[in-house]
Every structure is written in C-alpha cells, then in structure tokens.
Coordinates of C-alpha atoms in Angstrom, one line a residue:
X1 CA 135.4 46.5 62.4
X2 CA 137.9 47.6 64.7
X3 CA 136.7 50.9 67.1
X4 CA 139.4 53.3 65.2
X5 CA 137.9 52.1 62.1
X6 CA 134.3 52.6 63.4
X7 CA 135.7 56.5 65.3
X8 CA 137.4 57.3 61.3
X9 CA 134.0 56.1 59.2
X10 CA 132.3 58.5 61.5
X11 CA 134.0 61.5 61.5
X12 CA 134.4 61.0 58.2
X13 CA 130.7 60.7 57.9
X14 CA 130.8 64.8 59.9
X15 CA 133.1 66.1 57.0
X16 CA 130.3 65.2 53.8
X17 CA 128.9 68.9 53.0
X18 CA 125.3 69.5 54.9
X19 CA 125.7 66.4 57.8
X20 CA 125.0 68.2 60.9
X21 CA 125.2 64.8 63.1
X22 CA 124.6 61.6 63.2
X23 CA 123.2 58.6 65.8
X24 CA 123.7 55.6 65.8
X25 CA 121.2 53.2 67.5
X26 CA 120.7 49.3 68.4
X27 CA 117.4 47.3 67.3
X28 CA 116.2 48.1 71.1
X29 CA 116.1 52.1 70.0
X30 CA 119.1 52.1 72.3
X31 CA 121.6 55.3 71.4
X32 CA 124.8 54.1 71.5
X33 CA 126.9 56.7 69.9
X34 CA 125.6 60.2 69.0
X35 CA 126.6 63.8 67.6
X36 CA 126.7 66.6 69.0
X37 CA 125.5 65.0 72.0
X38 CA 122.3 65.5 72.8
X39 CA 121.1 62.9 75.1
X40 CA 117.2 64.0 75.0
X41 CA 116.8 63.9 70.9
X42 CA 119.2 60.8 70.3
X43 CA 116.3 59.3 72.5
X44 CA 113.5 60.8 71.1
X45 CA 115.0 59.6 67.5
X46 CA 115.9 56.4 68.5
X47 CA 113.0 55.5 69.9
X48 CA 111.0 57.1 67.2
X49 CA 113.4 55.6 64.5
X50 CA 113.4 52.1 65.7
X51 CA 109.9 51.5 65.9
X52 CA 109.7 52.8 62.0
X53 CA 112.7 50.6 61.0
X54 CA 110.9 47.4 62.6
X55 CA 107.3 48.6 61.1
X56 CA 109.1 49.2 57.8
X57 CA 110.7 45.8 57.7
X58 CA 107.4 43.7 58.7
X59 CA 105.6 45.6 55.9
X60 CA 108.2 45.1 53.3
X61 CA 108.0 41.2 54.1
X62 CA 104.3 41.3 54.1
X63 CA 104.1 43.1 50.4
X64 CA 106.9 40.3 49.4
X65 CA 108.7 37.4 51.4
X66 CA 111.0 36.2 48.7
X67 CA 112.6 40.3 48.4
X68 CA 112.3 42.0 51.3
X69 CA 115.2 43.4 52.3
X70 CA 115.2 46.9 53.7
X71 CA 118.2 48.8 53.0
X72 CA 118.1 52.4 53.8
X73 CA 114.8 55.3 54.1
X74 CA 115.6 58.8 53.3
X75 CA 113.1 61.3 54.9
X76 CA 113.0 65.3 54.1
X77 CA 111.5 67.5 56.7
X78 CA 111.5 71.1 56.6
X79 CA 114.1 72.1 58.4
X80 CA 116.4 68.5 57.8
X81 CA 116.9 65.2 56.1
X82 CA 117.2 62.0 58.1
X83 CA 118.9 59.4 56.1
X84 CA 118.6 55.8 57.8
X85 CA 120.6 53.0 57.0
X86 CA 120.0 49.8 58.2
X87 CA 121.7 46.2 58.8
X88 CA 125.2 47.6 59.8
X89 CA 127.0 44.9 61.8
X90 CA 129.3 45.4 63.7
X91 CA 130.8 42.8 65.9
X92 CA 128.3 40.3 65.4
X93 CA 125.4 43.4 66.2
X94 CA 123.1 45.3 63.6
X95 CA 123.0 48.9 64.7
X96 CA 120.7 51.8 62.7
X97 CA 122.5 54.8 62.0
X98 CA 120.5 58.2 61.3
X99 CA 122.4 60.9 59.8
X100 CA 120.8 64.8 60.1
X101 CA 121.9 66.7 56.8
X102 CA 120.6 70.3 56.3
X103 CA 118.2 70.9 53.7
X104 CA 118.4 74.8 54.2
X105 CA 120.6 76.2 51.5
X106 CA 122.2 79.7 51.8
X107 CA 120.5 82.8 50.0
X108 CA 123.5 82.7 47.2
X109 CA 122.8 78.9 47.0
X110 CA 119.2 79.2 46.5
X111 CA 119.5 82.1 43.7
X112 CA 121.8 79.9 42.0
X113 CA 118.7 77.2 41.6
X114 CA 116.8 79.8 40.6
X115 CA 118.5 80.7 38.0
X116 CA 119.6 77.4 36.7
X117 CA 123.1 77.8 37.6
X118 CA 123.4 75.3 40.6
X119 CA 122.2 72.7 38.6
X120 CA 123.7 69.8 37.2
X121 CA 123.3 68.9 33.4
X122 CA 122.0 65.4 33.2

C-alpha cells in the first residue's frame, strides 16, 4: 500500500459522520500515526490498546486453536467509542488502528430516538 494510499484511506477514515480521530499503532503499542495529535493519549491508548489486543488474541486461541482469529473489538464508553481493528499489513507490518467516534448525539438527535423518528425500520 503505497503512503498516498495509506494518507487517502485515512482521511477518508476523518470524513465518516461521528470519527473524531484515529491512531494507528504497531504490535510494540508504538504510535506511529495519530489524529489530532496528541502525543500523551496516542501513548496512553497504545499502550493500553496493545496489551488488550495481545490478551485478546491468547484468549481467543486458548477458547479454540483451530478459529481463532481476532478481527476487530468495538468498545462504548460514555463519552466515545473505540473501534479496533486488527491484522492491517502494511508493508510486510501488522499495525492496530483505533478509531474515536462520538457516541454523544445532539439534543434534536436524541428527541428524534425518542420519538421513534431516528430509527431505522428493520
């Protein structure tokens, strides 16, 4: 995947409704590209994040060797929603990426719920 390729996917990634940022982090819990730039939570996360991605995986394979992939863990927090995906390579190197959406809805939004018109018929 070519840098311009990697610089598009992400900024892409900024333009979904609700992603406040994203960070994208080696096995190591190394940052290695973040935004906004925030040097002291990319590490925090990242170290935080890669520990759990490694614990995750060693359960997963624990619970069942012959399927154990792990794909992607969504958390929901109060104030935002960390969606991880894993096994991204890049260049011959699996990176993690964590991407921050916002789970607070506006006060319109949320009266919309209420009422049953923000819903989707399923």
């Amino acid at each position: 995947m070519a840098s311009q390729e990697i610089e598009g996917t992400l900024s892409g990634l900024l333009s979904e409704p609700g992603v406040e940022g994203y960070i994208v982090i080696n096995y190591d819990g190394i940052p290695v590209r973040s935004f906004p730039e925030n040097n002291e939570l990319s590490v925090q996360y990242a170290a935080l994040i890669a520990d759990l991605v490694a614990k995750t995986k060693a359960t997963l394979k624990q619970l069942d060797p012959s399927d154990s992939e792990f794909t992607y863990l969504r958390m929901r927090t109060k104030n935002e929603k960390e969606v991880i995906v894993t096994n991204q390579i890049i260049n011959g190197c699996e990176y993690i990426l964590i991407t921050l959406h916002s789970c607070k809805f506006s006060k319109d939004e949320e009266e919309k719920k209420e009422d049953g018109d923000g819903e989707d018929d399923v």
